[in-house]
GROMACS .gro file of C-alpha atoms in nm:
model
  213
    1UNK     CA    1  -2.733  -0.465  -1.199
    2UNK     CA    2  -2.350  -0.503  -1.147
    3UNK     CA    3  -2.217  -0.832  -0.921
    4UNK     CA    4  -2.027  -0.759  -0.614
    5UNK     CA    5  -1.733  -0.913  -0.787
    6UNK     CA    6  -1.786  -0.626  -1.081
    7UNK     CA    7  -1.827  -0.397  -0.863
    8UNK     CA    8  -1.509  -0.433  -0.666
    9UNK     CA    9  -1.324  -0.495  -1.026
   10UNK     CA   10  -1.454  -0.137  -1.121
   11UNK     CA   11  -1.343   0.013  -0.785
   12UNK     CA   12  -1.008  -0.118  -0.816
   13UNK     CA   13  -0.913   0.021  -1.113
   14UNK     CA   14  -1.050   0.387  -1.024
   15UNK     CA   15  -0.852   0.333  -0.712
   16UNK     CA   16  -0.526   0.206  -0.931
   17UNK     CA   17  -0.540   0.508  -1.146
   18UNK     CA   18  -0.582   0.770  -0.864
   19UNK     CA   19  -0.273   0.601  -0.703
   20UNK     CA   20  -0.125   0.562  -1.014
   21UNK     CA   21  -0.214   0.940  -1.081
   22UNK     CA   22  -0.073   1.080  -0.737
   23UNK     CA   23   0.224   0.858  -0.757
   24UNK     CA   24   0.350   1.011  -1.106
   25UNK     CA   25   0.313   1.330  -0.971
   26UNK     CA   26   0.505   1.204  -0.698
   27UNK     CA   27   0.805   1.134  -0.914
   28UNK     CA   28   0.944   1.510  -0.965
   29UNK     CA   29   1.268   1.630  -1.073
   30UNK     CA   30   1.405   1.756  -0.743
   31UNK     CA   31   1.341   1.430  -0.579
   32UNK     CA   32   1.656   1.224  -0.556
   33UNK     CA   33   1.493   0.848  -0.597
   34UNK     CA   34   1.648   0.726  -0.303
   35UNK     CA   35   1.576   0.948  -0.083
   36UNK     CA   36   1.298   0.950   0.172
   37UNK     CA   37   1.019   1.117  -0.129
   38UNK     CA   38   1.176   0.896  -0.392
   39UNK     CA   39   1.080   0.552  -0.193
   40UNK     CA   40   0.768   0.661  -0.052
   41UNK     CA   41   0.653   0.768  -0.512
   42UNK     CA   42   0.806   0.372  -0.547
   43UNK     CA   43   0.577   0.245  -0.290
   44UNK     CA   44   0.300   0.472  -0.429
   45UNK     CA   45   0.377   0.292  -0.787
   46UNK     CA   46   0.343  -0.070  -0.655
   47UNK     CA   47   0.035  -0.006  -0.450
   48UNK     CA   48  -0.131   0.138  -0.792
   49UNK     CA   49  -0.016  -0.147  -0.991
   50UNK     CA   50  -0.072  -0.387  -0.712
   51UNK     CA   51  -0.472  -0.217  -0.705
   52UNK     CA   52  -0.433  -0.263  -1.121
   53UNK     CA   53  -0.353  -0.669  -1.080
   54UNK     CA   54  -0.668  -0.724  -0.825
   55UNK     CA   55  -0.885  -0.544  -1.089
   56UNK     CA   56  -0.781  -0.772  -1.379
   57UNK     CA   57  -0.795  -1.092  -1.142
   58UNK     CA   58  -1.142  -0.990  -0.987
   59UNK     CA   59  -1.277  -0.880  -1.353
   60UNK     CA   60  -1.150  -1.112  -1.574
   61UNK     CA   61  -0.991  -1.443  -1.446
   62UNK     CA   62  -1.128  -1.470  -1.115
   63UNK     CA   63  -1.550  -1.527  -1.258
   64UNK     CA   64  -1.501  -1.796  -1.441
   65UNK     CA   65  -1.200  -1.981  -1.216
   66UNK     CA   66  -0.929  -1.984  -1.517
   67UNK     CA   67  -0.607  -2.117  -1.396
   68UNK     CA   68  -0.400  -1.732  -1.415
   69UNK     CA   69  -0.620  -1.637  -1.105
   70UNK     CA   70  -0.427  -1.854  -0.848
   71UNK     CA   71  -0.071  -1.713  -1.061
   72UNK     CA   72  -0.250  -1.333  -1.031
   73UNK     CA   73  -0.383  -1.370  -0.686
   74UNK     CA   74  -0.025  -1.468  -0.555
   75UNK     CA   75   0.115  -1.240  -0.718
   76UNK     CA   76  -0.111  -0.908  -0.631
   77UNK     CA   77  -0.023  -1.061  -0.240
   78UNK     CA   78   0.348  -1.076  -0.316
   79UNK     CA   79   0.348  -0.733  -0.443
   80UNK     CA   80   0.211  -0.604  -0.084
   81UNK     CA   81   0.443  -0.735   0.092
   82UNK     CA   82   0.727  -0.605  -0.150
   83UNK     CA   83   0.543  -0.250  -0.108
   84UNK     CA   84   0.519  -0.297   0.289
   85UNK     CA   85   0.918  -0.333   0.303
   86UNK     CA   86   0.948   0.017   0.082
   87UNK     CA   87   0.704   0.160   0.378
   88UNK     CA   88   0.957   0.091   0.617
   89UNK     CA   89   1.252   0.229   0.427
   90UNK     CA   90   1.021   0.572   0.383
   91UNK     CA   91   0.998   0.575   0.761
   92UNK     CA   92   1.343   0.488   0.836
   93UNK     CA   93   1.463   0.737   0.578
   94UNK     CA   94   1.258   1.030   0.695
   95UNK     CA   95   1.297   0.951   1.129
   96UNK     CA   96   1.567   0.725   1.160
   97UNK     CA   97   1.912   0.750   1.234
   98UNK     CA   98   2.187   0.522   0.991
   99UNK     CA   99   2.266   0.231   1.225
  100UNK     CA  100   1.877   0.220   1.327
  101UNK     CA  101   1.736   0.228   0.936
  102UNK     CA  102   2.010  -0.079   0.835
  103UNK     CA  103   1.838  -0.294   1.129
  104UNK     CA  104   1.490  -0.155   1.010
  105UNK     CA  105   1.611  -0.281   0.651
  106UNK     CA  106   1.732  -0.605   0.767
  107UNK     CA  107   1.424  -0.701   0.974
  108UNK     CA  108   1.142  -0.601   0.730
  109UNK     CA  109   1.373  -0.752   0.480
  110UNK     CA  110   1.337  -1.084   0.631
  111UNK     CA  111   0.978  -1.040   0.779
  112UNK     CA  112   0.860  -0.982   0.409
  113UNK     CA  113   1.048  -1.239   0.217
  114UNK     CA  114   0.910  -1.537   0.453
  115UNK     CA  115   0.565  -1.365   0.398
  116UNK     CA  116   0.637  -1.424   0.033
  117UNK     CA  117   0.761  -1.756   0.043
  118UNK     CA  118   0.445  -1.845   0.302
  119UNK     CA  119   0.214  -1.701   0.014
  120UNK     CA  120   0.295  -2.020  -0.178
  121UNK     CA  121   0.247  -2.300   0.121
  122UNK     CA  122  -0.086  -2.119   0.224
  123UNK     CA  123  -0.396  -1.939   0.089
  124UNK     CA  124  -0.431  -1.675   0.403
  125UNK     CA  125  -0.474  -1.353   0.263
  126UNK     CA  126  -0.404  -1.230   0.627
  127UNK     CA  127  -0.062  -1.263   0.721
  128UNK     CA  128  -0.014  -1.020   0.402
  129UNK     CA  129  -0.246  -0.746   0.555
  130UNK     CA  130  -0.064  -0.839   0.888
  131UNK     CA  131   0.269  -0.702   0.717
  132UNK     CA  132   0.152  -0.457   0.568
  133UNK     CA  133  -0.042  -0.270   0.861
  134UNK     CA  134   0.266  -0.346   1.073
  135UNK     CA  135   0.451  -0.131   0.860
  136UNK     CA  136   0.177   0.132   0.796
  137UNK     CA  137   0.164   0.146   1.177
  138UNK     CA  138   0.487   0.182   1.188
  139UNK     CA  139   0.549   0.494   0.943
  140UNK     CA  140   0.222   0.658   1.138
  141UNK     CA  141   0.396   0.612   1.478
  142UNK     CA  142   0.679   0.790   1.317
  143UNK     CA  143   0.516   1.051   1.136
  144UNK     CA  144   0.305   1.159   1.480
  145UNK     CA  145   0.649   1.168   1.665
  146UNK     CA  146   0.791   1.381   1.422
  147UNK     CA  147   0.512   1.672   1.438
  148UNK     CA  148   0.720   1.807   1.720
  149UNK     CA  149   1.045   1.805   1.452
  150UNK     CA  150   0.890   1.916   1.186
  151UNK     CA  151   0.919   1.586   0.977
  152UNK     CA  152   0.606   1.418   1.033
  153UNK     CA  153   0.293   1.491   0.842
  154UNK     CA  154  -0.080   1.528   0.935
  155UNK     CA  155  -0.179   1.435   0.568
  156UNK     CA  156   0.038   1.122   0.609
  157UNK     CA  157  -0.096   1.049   0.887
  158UNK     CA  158  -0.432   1.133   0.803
  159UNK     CA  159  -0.371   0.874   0.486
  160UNK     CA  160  -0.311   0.599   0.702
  161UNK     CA  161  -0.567   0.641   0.956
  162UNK     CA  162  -0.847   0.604   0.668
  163UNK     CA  163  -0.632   0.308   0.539
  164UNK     CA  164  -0.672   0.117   0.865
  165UNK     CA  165  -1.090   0.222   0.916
  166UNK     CA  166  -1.154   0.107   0.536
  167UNK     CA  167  -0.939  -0.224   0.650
  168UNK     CA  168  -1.140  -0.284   0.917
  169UNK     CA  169  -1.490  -0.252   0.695
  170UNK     CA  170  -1.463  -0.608   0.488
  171UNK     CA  171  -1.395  -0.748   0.880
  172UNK     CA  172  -1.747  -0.591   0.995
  173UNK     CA  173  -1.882  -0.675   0.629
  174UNK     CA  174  -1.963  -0.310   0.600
  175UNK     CA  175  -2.103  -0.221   0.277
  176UNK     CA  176  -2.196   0.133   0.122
  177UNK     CA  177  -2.523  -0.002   0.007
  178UNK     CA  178  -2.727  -0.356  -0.060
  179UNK     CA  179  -2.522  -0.571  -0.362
  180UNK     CA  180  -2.228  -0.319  -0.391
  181UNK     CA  181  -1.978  -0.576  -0.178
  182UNK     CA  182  -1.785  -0.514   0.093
  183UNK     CA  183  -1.470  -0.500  -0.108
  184UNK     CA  184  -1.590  -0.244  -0.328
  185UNK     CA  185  -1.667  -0.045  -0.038
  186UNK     CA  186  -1.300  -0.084   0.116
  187UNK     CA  187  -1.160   0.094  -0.263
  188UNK     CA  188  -1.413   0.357  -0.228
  189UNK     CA  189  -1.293   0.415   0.104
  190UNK     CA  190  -0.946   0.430   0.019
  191UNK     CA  191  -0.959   0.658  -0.203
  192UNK     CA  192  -0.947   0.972  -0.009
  193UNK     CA  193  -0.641   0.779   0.157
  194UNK     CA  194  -0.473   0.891  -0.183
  195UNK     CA  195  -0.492   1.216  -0.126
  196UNK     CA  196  -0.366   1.225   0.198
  197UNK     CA  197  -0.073   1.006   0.055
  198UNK     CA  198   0.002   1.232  -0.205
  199UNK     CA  199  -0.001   1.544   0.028
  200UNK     CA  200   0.184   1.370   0.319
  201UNK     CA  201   0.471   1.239   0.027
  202UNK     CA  202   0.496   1.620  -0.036
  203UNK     CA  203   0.712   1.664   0.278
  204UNK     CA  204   0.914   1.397   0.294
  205UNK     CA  205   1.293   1.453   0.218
  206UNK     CA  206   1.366   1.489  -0.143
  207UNK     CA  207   1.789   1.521  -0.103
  208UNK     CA  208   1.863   1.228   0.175
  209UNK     CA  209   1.955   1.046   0.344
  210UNK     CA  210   1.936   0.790   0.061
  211UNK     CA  211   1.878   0.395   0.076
  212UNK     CA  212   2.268   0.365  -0.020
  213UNK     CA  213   2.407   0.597   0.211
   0.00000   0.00000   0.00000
């Protein structure tokens, strides 16, 4: 019989290589990779690798407390909030206009790098997830606006729905069944999230406008 802590090691990593997986084929030839497509693969990539770090913490260095855990755990946080500022840019690239993206930029900009810097004064995993569902709110308030336009998604929206119900499970301590963990039952959750992700990143811009114009 698996631990809850295995169990939510083994999750992670099938939920880092189905992001990982949907993220590569993300990453296509037509899509320019600043554009709106080209963030929103990037922020695909770090949430895979950012899954990828919390299953090497929670399977290897995390169950028997050696010292990389605190390094790994930091760093799997800091990696969120780097992915929550590319979730803005997405939005702002696919529903903004230029003068309102640069202040969406600048703010999550700021927002994210004194989550960052906080991450090393004070152990609370949820100013990170505070972030990070800001900005997820954010892209699905734009992406349900932009049905009418033709720019928002149902997929993407879809995506981040599930997102938000398997983030509320570990809050309820939810579990799937008796001794699986209620972590392990957030990445089983997520997982149809990918889909959605992958589908929804499918009609985003590919051409621009760009981060650098």
């Amino acid at each position: 019989m698996l631990s809850e802590l295995s169990y939510s090691a083994l999750t992670d990593v099938i939920l880092a290589c189905l992001q990982a997986f949907a993220a590569g084929c993300l990453i296509r030839p037509d899509v320019v990779k600043t554009s709106a497509a080209g963030v929103w693969a990037l922020s695909m990539s770090l949430i895979a690798f950012t899954f990828m770090l919390g299953a090497i913490d929670h399977g290897f260095f995390e169950p028997v407390a050696h010292w990389l855990h605190e390094p790994l755990k930091i760093t799997t946080r800091a990696l969120a909030a780097v992915t929550s500022f590319f979730i803005c840019v997405t939005a702002a690239l696919q529903f903004l206009q230029s003068h309102h993206r640069k202040l969406v930029y600048i703010v999550s900009a700021a927002v994210n790098a004194a989550v960052i810097l906080s991450l090393f004064l004070t152990d609370n995993f949820f100013i990170v997830m505070g972030t990070y569902s800001a900005a997820m709110l954010f892209l699905l308030t734009l992406s349900i606006l932009g049905l009418k336009k033709g720019t928002g998604s149902l997929a993407l929206a879809g995506g981040i729905v599930i997102t938000f119900v398997a983030s509320s499970l570990p809050i309820v301590g939810f579990e799937l069944f008796s001794g699986f963990g209620i972590y392990a039952t957030y990445h089983v959750v997520l997982m149809p999230a990918v889909l959605c992700f992958y589908l929804g990143g499918l009609k985003l811009d590919r051409q621009g406008p760009t981060l650098v114009k």
